[in-house]
Short mmCIF file of C-alpha atoms and ligand atoms in Angstrom, two decimals:
data_model
loop_
_atom_site.label_atom_id
_atom_site.label_comp_id
_atom_site.label_asym_id
_atom_site.label_seq_id
_atom_site.Cartn_x
_atom_site.Cartn_y
_atom_site.Cartn_z
CA UNK A 29 -9.80 -30.91 12.01
CA UNK A 30 -6.56 -32.30 10.73
CA UNK A 31 -7.79 -35.84 11.03
CA UNK A 32 -11.03 -35.12 9.19
CA UNK A 33 -9.08 -33.40 6.41
CA UNK A 34 -6.83 -36.35 6.25
CA UNK A 35 -9.86 -38.59 6.20
CA UNK A 36 -11.24 -36.66 3.26
CA UNK A 37 -7.90 -36.80 1.52
CA UNK A 38 -7.81 -40.57 1.92
CA UNK A 39 -11.30 -40.97 0.59
CA UNK A 40 -10.43 -38.68 -2.31
CA UNK A 41 -7.31 -40.66 -3.06
CA UNK A 42 -9.19 -43.93 -3.06
CA UNK A 43 -11.86 -42.51 -5.32
CA UNK A 44 -9.24 -40.98 -7.58
CA UNK A 45 -7.37 -44.26 -7.88
CA UNK A 46 -10.59 -45.97 -8.79
CA UNK A 47 -11.56 -43.30 -11.27
CA UNK A 48 -8.17 -42.60 -12.81
CA UNK A 49 -8.31 -45.62 -15.06
CA UNK A 50 -11.50 -44.23 -16.53
CA UNK A 51 -10.69 -40.52 -16.55
CA UNK A 52 -7.04 -40.42 -17.53
CA UNK A 53 -7.84 -41.73 -20.98
CA UNK A 54 -9.85 -38.66 -21.89
CA UNK A 55 -7.75 -35.80 -20.43
CA UNK A 56 -6.85 -33.10 -22.88
CA UNK A 57 -3.15 -33.84 -23.41
CA UNK A 58 -1.41 -30.71 -24.60
CA UNK A 59 -2.42 -27.37 -23.30
CA UNK A 60 -4.10 -27.80 -19.97
CA UNK A 61 -2.04 -30.75 -18.89
CA UNK A 62 1.22 -28.90 -18.71
CA UNK A 63 3.58 -29.33 -15.76
CA UNK A 64 4.64 -26.07 -14.15
CA UNK A 65 8.04 -25.92 -12.47
CA UNK A 66 8.25 -26.05 -8.69
CA UNK A 67 10.03 -22.71 -8.58
CA UNK A 68 7.22 -21.03 -10.49
CA UNK A 69 4.64 -22.66 -8.25
CA UNK A 70 6.26 -21.44 -5.05
CA UNK A 71 6.72 -17.93 -6.46
CA UNK A 72 3.05 -18.08 -7.37
CA UNK A 73 2.02 -18.93 -3.83
CA UNK A 74 4.07 -16.01 -2.51
CA UNK A 75 2.36 -13.67 -4.96
CA UNK A 76 -1.07 -15.01 -3.97
CA UNK A 77 -0.40 -14.41 -0.30
CA UNK A 78 1.15 -11.01 -0.86
CA UNK A 79 -1.77 -9.87 -3.01
CA UNK A 80 -4.45 -11.28 -0.76
CA UNK A 81 -6.36 -13.29 -3.40
CA UNK A 82 -7.63 -15.24 -0.41
CA UNK A 83 -9.85 -12.33 0.57
CA UNK A 84 -12.24 -13.51 -2.18
CA UNK A 85 -11.19 -17.10 -2.89
CA UNK A 86 -10.65 -20.31 -1.06
CA UNK A 87 -7.29 -21.52 -2.35
CA UNK A 88 -5.71 -24.82 -1.33
CA UNK A 89 -2.42 -24.16 0.43
CA UNK A 90 -3.60 -20.78 1.71
CA UNK A 91 -4.66 -21.24 5.34
CA UNK A 92 -6.04 -17.75 5.68
CA UNK A 93 -7.95 -15.83 4.49
CA UNK A 94 -10.58 -18.01 2.84
CA UNK A 95 -13.01 -15.50 1.42
CA UNK A 96 -16.19 -16.66 -0.27
CA UNK A 97 -16.98 -13.71 -2.51
CA UNK A 98 -15.46 -15.47 -5.52
CA UNK A 99 -15.42 -19.17 -6.48
CA UNK A 100 -13.11 -21.67 -4.79
CA UNK A 101 -9.95 -22.26 -6.82
CA UNK A 102 -9.42 -25.86 -5.73
CA UNK A 103 -8.54 -28.31 -8.48
CA UNK A 104 -8.16 -25.53 -10.96
CA UNK A 105 -6.43 -27.56 -13.63
CA UNK A 106 -9.63 -29.55 -14.01
CA UNK A 107 -11.82 -26.50 -14.53
CA UNK A 108 -13.25 -26.47 -18.02
CA UNK A 109 -13.71 -22.77 -18.68
CA UNK A 110 -12.11 -19.94 -16.74
CA UNK A 111 -14.96 -18.09 -15.07
CA UNK A 112 -17.31 -20.13 -17.22
CA UNK A 113 -16.20 -18.35 -20.34
CA UNK A 114 -12.59 -18.70 -21.49
CA UNK A 115 -10.72 -21.84 -22.50
CA UNK A 116 -8.53 -22.91 -19.58
CA UNK A 117 -5.05 -22.22 -20.95
CA UNK A 118 -2.04 -20.88 -19.03
CA UNK A 119 -1.71 -17.67 -21.05
CA UNK A 120 -5.36 -16.81 -20.75
CA UNK A 121 -5.43 -17.66 -17.08
CA UNK A 122 -2.50 -15.34 -16.38
CA UNK A 123 -4.14 -12.57 -18.34
CA UNK A 124 -7.43 -13.13 -16.52
CA UNK A 125 -5.76 -13.01 -13.11
CA UNK A 126 -4.15 -9.72 -13.95
CA UNK A 127 -7.07 -8.03 -15.51
CA UNK A 128 -10.24 -10.06 -15.52
CA UNK A 129 -12.63 -7.43 -16.92
CA UNK A 130 -10.34 -6.83 -19.91
CA UNK A 131 -10.27 -10.54 -20.79
CA UNK A 132 -13.83 -11.36 -19.91
CA UNK A 133 -15.94 -8.24 -20.35
CA UNK A 134 -18.31 -7.83 -17.47
CA UNK A 135 -16.31 -10.03 -15.13
CA UNK A 136 -16.84 -9.05 -11.55
CA UNK A 137 -13.33 -9.89 -10.47
CA UNK A 138 -11.47 -6.56 -10.31
CA UNK A 139 -8.05 -6.08 -11.95
CA UNK A 140 -5.36 -7.23 -9.53
CA UNK A 141 -2.11 -5.45 -8.72
CA UNK A 142 0.21 -8.20 -9.94
CA UNK A 143 2.82 -7.92 -12.65
CA UNK A 144 2.72 -10.02 -15.79
CA UNK A 145 5.42 -12.35 -14.47
CA UNK A 146 3.65 -12.74 -11.14
CA UNK A 147 0.39 -13.57 -12.90
CA UNK A 148 2.12 -16.37 -14.80
CA UNK A 149 3.55 -17.75 -11.58
CA UNK A 150 0.12 -17.60 -9.98
CA UNK A 151 -1.30 -19.50 -12.94
CA UNK A 152 1.43 -22.11 -12.46
CA UNK A 153 0.49 -22.44 -8.83
CA UNK A 154 -3.18 -22.88 -9.62
CA UNK A 155 -2.46 -25.55 -12.25
CA UNK A 156 -0.10 -27.21 -9.80
CA UNK A 157 -3.04 -27.85 -7.48
CA UNK A 158 -3.48 -31.20 -9.10
CA UNK A 159 -6.21 -33.19 -7.51
CA UNK A 160 -5.69 -36.39 -9.46
CA UNK B 28 1.34 -7.06 8.65
CA UNK B 29 2.71 -10.54 8.28
CA UNK B 30 5.86 -9.27 6.62
CA UNK B 31 6.17 -6.39 9.04
CA UNK B 32 5.69 -8.46 12.17
CA UNK B 33 7.54 -11.63 11.34
CA UNK B 34 10.54 -11.68 9.06
CA UNK B 35 14.14 -12.08 10.10
CA UNK B 36 15.62 -11.03 12.49
CA UNK B 37 12.54 -11.34 14.69
CA UNK B 38 11.31 -7.86 15.61
CA UNK B 39 11.87 -8.33 19.33
CA UNK B 40 15.56 -8.74 18.63
CA UNK B 41 15.74 -5.92 16.09
CA UNK B 42 15.24 -2.70 18.01
CA UNK B 43 14.50 0.46 16.02
CA UNK B 44 14.54 2.90 18.91
CA UNK B 45 16.17 3.61 22.26
CA UNK B 46 13.47 2.10 24.44
CA UNK B 47 13.31 -1.22 22.66
CA UNK B 48 17.12 -1.29 22.43
CA UNK B 49 17.37 -1.34 26.21
CA UNK B 50 14.83 -4.11 26.49
CA UNK B 51 16.73 -6.09 23.86
CA UNK B 52 20.08 -5.66 25.63
CA UNK B 53 18.57 -6.81 28.89
CA UNK B 54 16.97 -9.81 27.18
CA UNK B 55 20.28 -10.90 25.69
CA UNK B 56 21.95 -10.61 29.11
CA UNK B 57 19.20 -12.76 30.61
CA UNK B 58 19.52 -15.33 27.82
CA UNK B 59 23.27 -15.52 28.36
CA UNK B 60 22.94 -15.87 32.10
CA UNK B 61 20.26 -18.51 31.67
CA UNK B 62 22.51 -20.53 29.38
CA UNK B 63 25.39 -20.21 31.85
CA UNK B 64 23.32 -21.34 34.85
CA UNK B 65 21.86 -24.24 32.89
CA UNK B 66 25.41 -25.24 31.99
CA UNK B 67 26.48 -25.16 35.65
CA UNK B 68 23.50 -27.26 36.69
CA UNK B 69 24.16 -29.84 33.98
CA UNK B 70 27.81 -30.13 35.01
CA UNK B 71 26.85 -30.43 38.68
CA UNK B 72 24.34 -33.11 37.80
CA UNK B 73 26.98 -35.03 35.91
CA UNK B 74 29.35 -34.79 38.86
CA UNK B 75 26.63 -35.94 41.24
CA UNK B 76 25.86 -39.00 39.14
CA UNK B 77 29.13 -40.03 37.53
CA UNK B 78 31.86 -37.84 38.99
CA UNK B 79 34.85 -39.04 41.06
CA UNK B 80 33.97 -39.62 44.76
CA UNK B 81 35.94 -36.66 46.13
CA UNK B 82 34.16 -34.28 43.70
CA UNK B 83 30.86 -35.71 44.80
CA UNK B 84 31.80 -35.12 48.44
CA UNK B 85 32.71 -31.50 47.69
CA UNK B 86 29.53 -30.91 45.80
CA UNK B 87 27.41 -32.30 48.64
CA UNK B 88 29.30 -30.38 51.34
CA UNK B 89 28.08 -27.39 53.26
CA UNK B 90 30.58 -25.08 51.57
CA UNK B 91 29.09 -25.79 48.14
CA UNK B 92 25.67 -24.81 49.39
CA UNK B 93 26.93 -21.53 50.86
CA UNK B 94 28.78 -20.65 47.68
CA UNK B 95 26.51 -22.03 44.97
CA UNK B 96 23.20 -21.70 46.75
CA UNK B 97 23.51 -18.39 48.59
CA UNK B 98 26.54 -16.28 47.64
CA UNK B 99 26.45 -16.78 43.86
CA UNK B 100 22.74 -16.12 43.30
CA UNK B 101 22.79 -13.34 45.88
CA UNK B 102 25.59 -11.47 44.17
CA UNK B 103 24.48 -12.15 40.60
CA UNK B 104 20.81 -11.35 41.12
CA UNK B 105 21.55 -8.16 43.06
CA UNK B 106 23.96 -6.99 40.39
CA UNK B 107 21.45 -7.90 37.70
CA UNK B 108 18.67 -6.05 39.46
CA UNK B 109 20.73 -2.88 39.84
CA UNK B 110 22.02 -3.05 36.29
CA UNK B 111 18.60 -3.85 34.85
CA UNK B 112 16.88 -1.01 36.66
CA UNK B 113 19.57 1.48 35.66
CA UNK B 114 19.52 0.33 32.06
CA UNK B 115 15.77 0.63 31.71
CA UNK B 116 15.37 3.72 33.90
CA UNK B 117 14.46 5.85 30.89
CA UNK B 118 11.43 3.63 30.22
CA UNK B 119 9.78 4.91 33.37
CA UNK B 120 11.05 8.49 33.25
CA UNK B 121 8.19 10.88 33.93
CA UNK B 122 6.42 12.23 30.85
CA UNK B 123 7.52 15.84 30.31
CA UNK B 124 4.22 17.00 28.90
CA UNK B 125 5.48 18.75 25.79
CA UNK B 126 5.85 15.59 23.72
CA UNK B 127 3.68 14.97 20.69
CA UNK B 128 0.65 12.94 21.74
CA UNK B 129 -1.42 10.30 20.01
CA UNK B 130 -4.41 8.62 21.59
CA UNK B 131 -4.82 4.98 20.66
CA UNK B 132 -7.96 3.14 21.69
CA UNK B 133 -8.22 -0.63 21.50
CA UNK B 134 -11.55 -1.86 20.12
CA UNK B 135 -12.64 -5.40 19.35
CA UNK B 136 -10.67 -5.92 17.00
CA UNK B 137 -8.96 -2.84 15.68
CA UNK B 138 -7.21 0.33 16.83
CA UNK B 139 -8.71 3.82 16.83
CA UNK B 140 -6.00 6.46 16.42
CA UNK B 141 -6.41 10.15 17.26
CA UNK B 142 -3.66 12.73 16.80
CA UNK B 143 -3.80 15.40 19.47
CA UNK B 144 -2.73 19.02 19.16
CA UNK B 145 -0.67 20.71 21.91
CA UNK B 146 -3.87 21.59 23.78
CA UNK B 147 -4.97 17.98 23.82
CA UNK B 148 -7.78 18.43 21.29
CA UNK B 149 -8.21 15.84 18.54
CA UNK B 150 -6.89 17.23 15.28
CA UNK B 151 -7.04 14.16 13.07
CA UNK B 152 -8.59 10.71 13.31
CA UNK B 153 -7.29 7.55 11.70
CA UNK B 154 -7.21 3.83 12.40
CA UNK B 155 -4.86 0.89 12.42
CA UNK B 156 -1.86 2.98 11.50
CA UNK B 157 0.34 5.27 13.57
CA UNK B 158 2.61 7.79 11.90
CA UNK B 159 5.47 9.33 13.84
CA UNK B 160 8.59 11.32 12.99
CA UNK B 161 12.01 9.74 13.51
CA UNK B 162 14.12 10.62 16.59
CA UNK B 163 11.21 12.21 18.40
CA UNK B 164 9.71 10.86 21.60
CA UNK B 165 5.96 10.42 21.22
CA UNK B 166 3.59 9.81 24.09
CA UNK B 167 0.72 7.43 23.47
CA UNK B 168 -2.45 7.74 25.54
CA UNK B 169 -3.72 4.20 25.58
CA UNK B 170 -7.38 3.48 26.21
CA UNK B 171 -9.85 0.71 25.60
CA UNK B 172 -13.45 0.80 24.46
CA UNK B 173 -14.38 -2.68 25.63
CA UNK B 174 -12.02 -5.26 27.11
CA UNK B 175 -8.34 -5.22 28.04
CA UNK B 176 -6.05 -5.00 25.01
CA UNK B 177 -2.33 -4.45 24.97
CA UNK B 178 -0.33 -2.20 22.69
CA UNK B 179 2.90 -3.61 21.33
CA UNK B 180 5.26 -2.59 18.56
CA UNK B 181 8.17 -4.95 19.23
CA UNK B 182 10.61 -2.81 17.24
CA UNK B 183 9.82 0.29 19.26
CA UNK B 184 8.88 -0.50 22.85
CA UNK B 185 7.69 -2.93 25.44
CA UNK B 186 4.02 -3.79 25.85
CA UNK B 187 1.49 -1.64 27.67
CA UNK B 188 -2.04 -2.69 28.58
CA UNK B 189 -5.05 -0.74 27.34
CA UNK B 190 -7.53 -0.87 30.18
CA UNK B 191 -11.22 0.09 30.02
CA UNK B 192 -11.96 3.18 32.08
CA UNK B 193 -8.34 4.08 32.52
CA UNK B 194 -5.69 5.90 30.51
CA UNK B 195 -2.21 4.45 30.42
CA UNK B 196 0.75 6.28 28.94
CA UNK B 197 3.53 4.81 26.86
CA UNK B 198 6.43 6.70 25.37
CA UNK B 199 7.87 5.40 22.10
CA UNK B 200 10.70 6.64 19.96
CA UNK B 201 12.20 5.41 16.72
CA UNK B 202 15.74 6.04 15.56
CA UNK B 203 15.25 4.86 12.01
CA UNK B 204 12.53 5.40 9.42
CA UNK B 205 10.51 2.42 8.30
CA UNK B 206 7.31 0.48 8.76
CA UNK B 207 7.01 -1.64 11.86
CA UNK B 208 4.25 -4.09 12.63
CA UNK B 209 2.33 -3.88 15.87
CA UNK B 210 -0.15 -6.23 17.50
CA UNK B 211 -2.58 -6.51 20.34
CA UNK B 212 -0.68 -8.48 22.96
CA UNK B 213 -3.47 -9.36 25.37
CA UNK B 214 -6.11 -11.92 24.44
CA UNK B 215 -9.29 -9.95 23.80
CA UNK B 216 -11.70 -12.38 22.20
CA UNK B 217 -12.22 -14.36 19.00
CA UNK B 218 -10.29 -12.26 16.50
CA UNK B 219 -7.50 -11.16 18.83
CA UNK B 220 -4.98 -12.81 16.54
CA UNK B 221 -6.16 -10.62 13.64
CA UNK B 222 -5.86 -7.34 15.51
CA UNK B 223 -2.78 -5.53 14.32
CA UNK B 224 -1.57 -2.20 13.06
CA UNK B 225 1.42 -0.61 11.41
CA UNK B 226 3.69 2.03 12.89
CA UNK B 227 5.11 4.20 10.12
CA UNK B 228 8.23 6.19 11.02
CA UNK B 229 9.01 9.12 8.71
CA UNK B 230 12.20 11.10 8.10
CA UNK B 231 11.65 14.72 9.22
CA UNK B 232 10.93 16.09 5.72
CA UNK B 233 8.61 13.22 4.84
CA UNK B 234 6.85 13.70 8.15
CA UNK B 235 6.19 17.37 7.43
CA UNK B 236 4.76 16.62 4.02
CA UNK B 237 2.67 13.72 5.34
CA UNK B 238 1.18 15.99 7.96
CA UNK B 239 0.60 18.78 5.44
CA UNK B 240 -1.17 16.31 3.09
CA UNK B 241 -3.42 15.11 5.85
CA UNK B 242 -4.31 18.64 6.95
CA UNK B 243 -4.94 19.53 3.34
CA UNK B 244 -7.32 16.59 2.92
CA UNK B 245 -9.21 17.69 6.00
CA UNK B 246 -9.37 21.30 4.91
CA UNK B 247 -10.82 20.28 1.53
CA UNK B 248 -12.92 17.44 2.83
CA UNK B 249 -16.25 19.02 2.03
CA UNK B 250 -16.38 17.35 -1.40
CA UNK B 251 -15.39 13.72 -0.95
CA UNK B 252 -15.85 12.78 -4.60
CA UNK B 253 -13.53 15.41 -6.09
CA UNK B 254 -10.63 14.61 -8.43
CA UNK B 255 -12.19 11.61 -10.09
CA UNK B 256 -9.25 10.48 -12.21
CA UNK B 257 -5.82 9.40 -11.04
CA UNK B 258 -6.68 6.84 -8.45
CA UNK B 259 -3.57 4.83 -8.92
CA UNK B 260 -1.17 7.30 -10.48
CA UNK B 261 2.13 5.74 -11.44
CA UNK B 262 0.78 2.21 -11.35
CA UNK B 263 0.07 1.99 -15.07
CA UNK B 264 1.99 -1.25 -15.19
CA UNK B 265 -0.15 -2.81 -12.50
CA UNK B 266 -3.42 -1.40 -13.73
CA UNK B 267 -3.17 -1.39 -17.53
CA UNK B 268 -6.84 -0.68 -18.18
CA UNK B 269 -7.47 1.79 -15.43
CA UNK B 270 -9.32 4.17 -17.73
CA UNK B 271 -11.91 1.53 -18.66
CA UNK B 272 -12.29 0.60 -15.07
CA UNK B 273 -12.92 4.15 -14.03
CA UNK B 274 -15.59 4.40 -16.67
CA UNK B 275 -17.38 1.37 -15.33
CA UNK B 276 -17.29 2.13 -11.65
CA UNK B 277 -18.66 5.41 -10.55
CA UNK B 278 -17.38 7.01 -7.35
CA UNK B 279 -20.42 9.28 -7.21
CA UNK B 280 -22.71 6.24 -7.24
CA UNK B 281 -20.43 4.69 -4.60
CA UNK B 282 -20.87 7.74 -2.42
CA UNK B 283 -24.65 7.39 -2.59
CA UNK B 284 -24.47 3.69 -1.81
CA UNK B 285 -22.16 4.38 1.11
CA UNK B 286 -24.73 6.75 2.57
CA UNK B 287 -27.75 4.55 1.75
CA UNK B 288 -26.64 1.07 2.72
CA UNK B 289 -25.70 1.86 6.29
CA UNK B 290 -21.92 2.24 6.07
CA UNK B 291 -22.27 5.84 7.20
CA UNK B 292 -23.89 4.75 10.45
CA UNK B 293 -20.71 3.03 11.55
CA UNK B 294 -17.99 4.90 9.67
CA UNK B 295 -16.96 8.52 9.59
CA UNK B 296 -15.61 10.37 6.58
CA UNK B 297 -14.61 13.90 7.51
CA UNK B 298 -16.54 16.53 5.60
CA UNK B 299 -19.37 14.20 4.58
CA UNK B 300 -22.58 13.16 6.28
CA UNK B 301 -20.95 9.91 7.32
CA UNK B 302 -20.23 10.30 10.99
CA UNK B 303 -20.58 6.82 12.51
CA UNK B 304 -18.20 5.93 15.29
CA UNK B 305 -18.66 2.17 15.67
CA UNK B 306 -16.05 1.33 13.04
CA UNK B 307 -12.71 2.73 11.88
CA UNK B 308 -12.62 6.27 10.51
CA UNK B 309 -12.44 6.04 6.70
CA UNK B 310 -11.39 9.63 5.93
CA UNK B 311 -7.93 8.41 4.89
CA UNK B 312 -8.73 4.81 4.04
CA UNK B 313 -7.13 4.96 0.59
CA UNK B 314 -3.76 5.92 1.98
CA UNK B 315 -3.67 3.16 4.57
CA UNK B 316 -1.26 0.31 4.01
CA UNK B 317 -3.56 -2.36 5.33
CA UNK B 318 -7.21 -3.31 5.70
CA UNK B 319 -9.04 -5.04 8.51
CA UNK B 320 -6.60 -3.97 11.24
CA UNK B 321 -3.26 -4.74 9.69
CA UNK B 322 -4.27 -8.07 8.18
CA UNK B 323 -4.74 -7.55 4.42
CA UNK B 324 -2.86 -5.46 1.88
CA UNK B 325 -4.97 -2.48 0.84
CA UNK B 326 -6.01 -2.42 -2.79
CA UNK B 327 -9.18 -2.56 -4.85
CA UNK B 328 -9.47 -6.33 -4.69
CA UNK B 329 -9.06 -6.69 -0.95
CA UNK B 330 -11.28 -3.65 -0.40
CA UNK B 331 -14.13 -5.24 -2.36
CA UNK B 332 -13.44 -8.58 -0.71
CA UNK B 333 -13.55 -7.02 2.76
CA UNK B 334 -16.75 -5.06 2.21
CA UNK B 335 -18.54 -7.94 0.52
CA UNK B 336 -17.48 -10.68 2.88
CA UNK B 337 -15.55 -9.48 5.92
CA UNK B 338 -17.11 -12.28 7.96
CA UNK B 339 -15.23 -14.98 6.04
CA UNK B 340 -12.00 -13.05 6.36
CA UNK B 341 -12.32 -12.10 10.02
CA UNK B 342 -15.18 -14.18 11.46
CA UNK B 343 -17.20 -12.46 14.15
CA UNK B 344 -15.85 -8.97 13.50
CA UNK B 345 -18.36 -6.21 14.07
CA UNK B 346 -18.97 -5.27 10.48
CA UNK B 347 -21.64 -7.25 8.62
CA UNK B 348 -20.77 -8.88 5.29
CA UNK B 349 -22.38 -6.96 2.46
CA UNK B 350 -23.02 -10.01 0.31
CA UNK B 351 -26.45 -8.63 -0.53
CA UNK B 352 -24.84 -5.91 -2.63
CA UNK B 353 -24.10 -6.78 -6.26
CA UNK B 354 -20.53 -6.93 -7.49
CA UNK B 355 -21.24 -3.77 -9.44
CA UNK B 356 -22.31 -1.93 -6.31
CA UNK B 357 -19.29 -3.16 -4.38
CA UNK B 358 -17.16 -1.83 -7.22
CA UNK B 359 -18.84 1.57 -7.02
CA UNK B 360 -18.28 1.76 -3.27
CA UNK B 361 -14.64 0.76 -3.67
CA UNK B 362 -14.25 3.40 -6.37
CA UNK B 363 -15.53 5.97 -3.90
CA UNK B 364 -13.35 4.79 -1.03
CA UNK B 365 -10.28 4.77 -3.26
CA UNK B 366 -10.60 8.55 -3.41
CA UNK B 367 -10.47 8.97 0.36
CA UNK B 368 -6.79 9.68 0.74
CU1 CU C 424 -6.18 -8.64 21.64
#
């Protein structure tokens, strides 16, 4: 399993190297391309594991659980619209994580028991999952 | 469970009761002796390879064998045996019979918990959580519904097998309040590693009020959808738009879905028509600390996640994933279960 993951990672890296020259030119520079701090990212991972986001999402870095009720959160900084609706900005993402139905009416992700600060750390972690 | 079971110091070295304290003391003595003997062997090895010739001669002589090979282990092991048996004598003391009793049944892959009254009748059913008062010996009647499991709360006791067709007894006692993780300690199939529970030890006053609350719930259980509001009182900071949420998800609708979609065939909720026995009793599900046998925190999100897709979370467990229900319906069911304190 490890070796096949590694194999995939190598393929992905090769593809990314090939593609980066093309893609990097057109990345949105300011808001979505921000660099979260390592401390915030690791606090975010702790909050994700404590809250059990994995019971509905596959999240890179979370071995278990890998629920499939919600979308996979891999490569989140490249997602265009949060839940297909909201511009992908840190503030909005944090607000969505905390209380999805309030930010996106009708969202089927329930409000999550995380504090405001935790939600921001979780957003940092998700943006930190840089795939390129 | 992860926090409760792991953490530092490791639970096996952090006794929270008299029985586990004895086991811990004995383990430390064995560790120390092991280190000492290893040291002696290493030194002897060094002497045998590189030591001065007269040392080598002594080491290879008959006297060394009588002392190091017969007398030393004979004396040390006999002393250790006597000391060990005396130290842990209370672990095997006969059960008096007037202790509080809880029956715990291992099932693939969760724990059924039944509190017994002094006559041995079941007075309350729960799952994956064991509540006991501090400083009180409690006797556990351990049983199994399928294969061999083993009951282990490292903070509180040694392990005891749960054997199909037989009842084993284990006495536990805690000398401080707290929450202590427990696990199944005997491989029992695919999800053995995700079969845990939490032992909750209460101070005497808290114990009384916990018990009174539970009895109260049972006494008023006829109407499982009562007191609609106030699901997460005091958590306004964590659930800022609770009122809107309550408006959207309807516990009454959840109750109907629970009865219609088959949940009731496997789960029991005291006072309602739901009387299934294949899965954990859900009468007090909202007050449990964990979901899925000690593996997930218990809140609305994990509850919906578990019901909708328990097979991704705990593959092969005996509850089907309800991915054919809409998110709305899962929300209604969760709203209903959140009321089952
Ligand atoms: Cu097991």
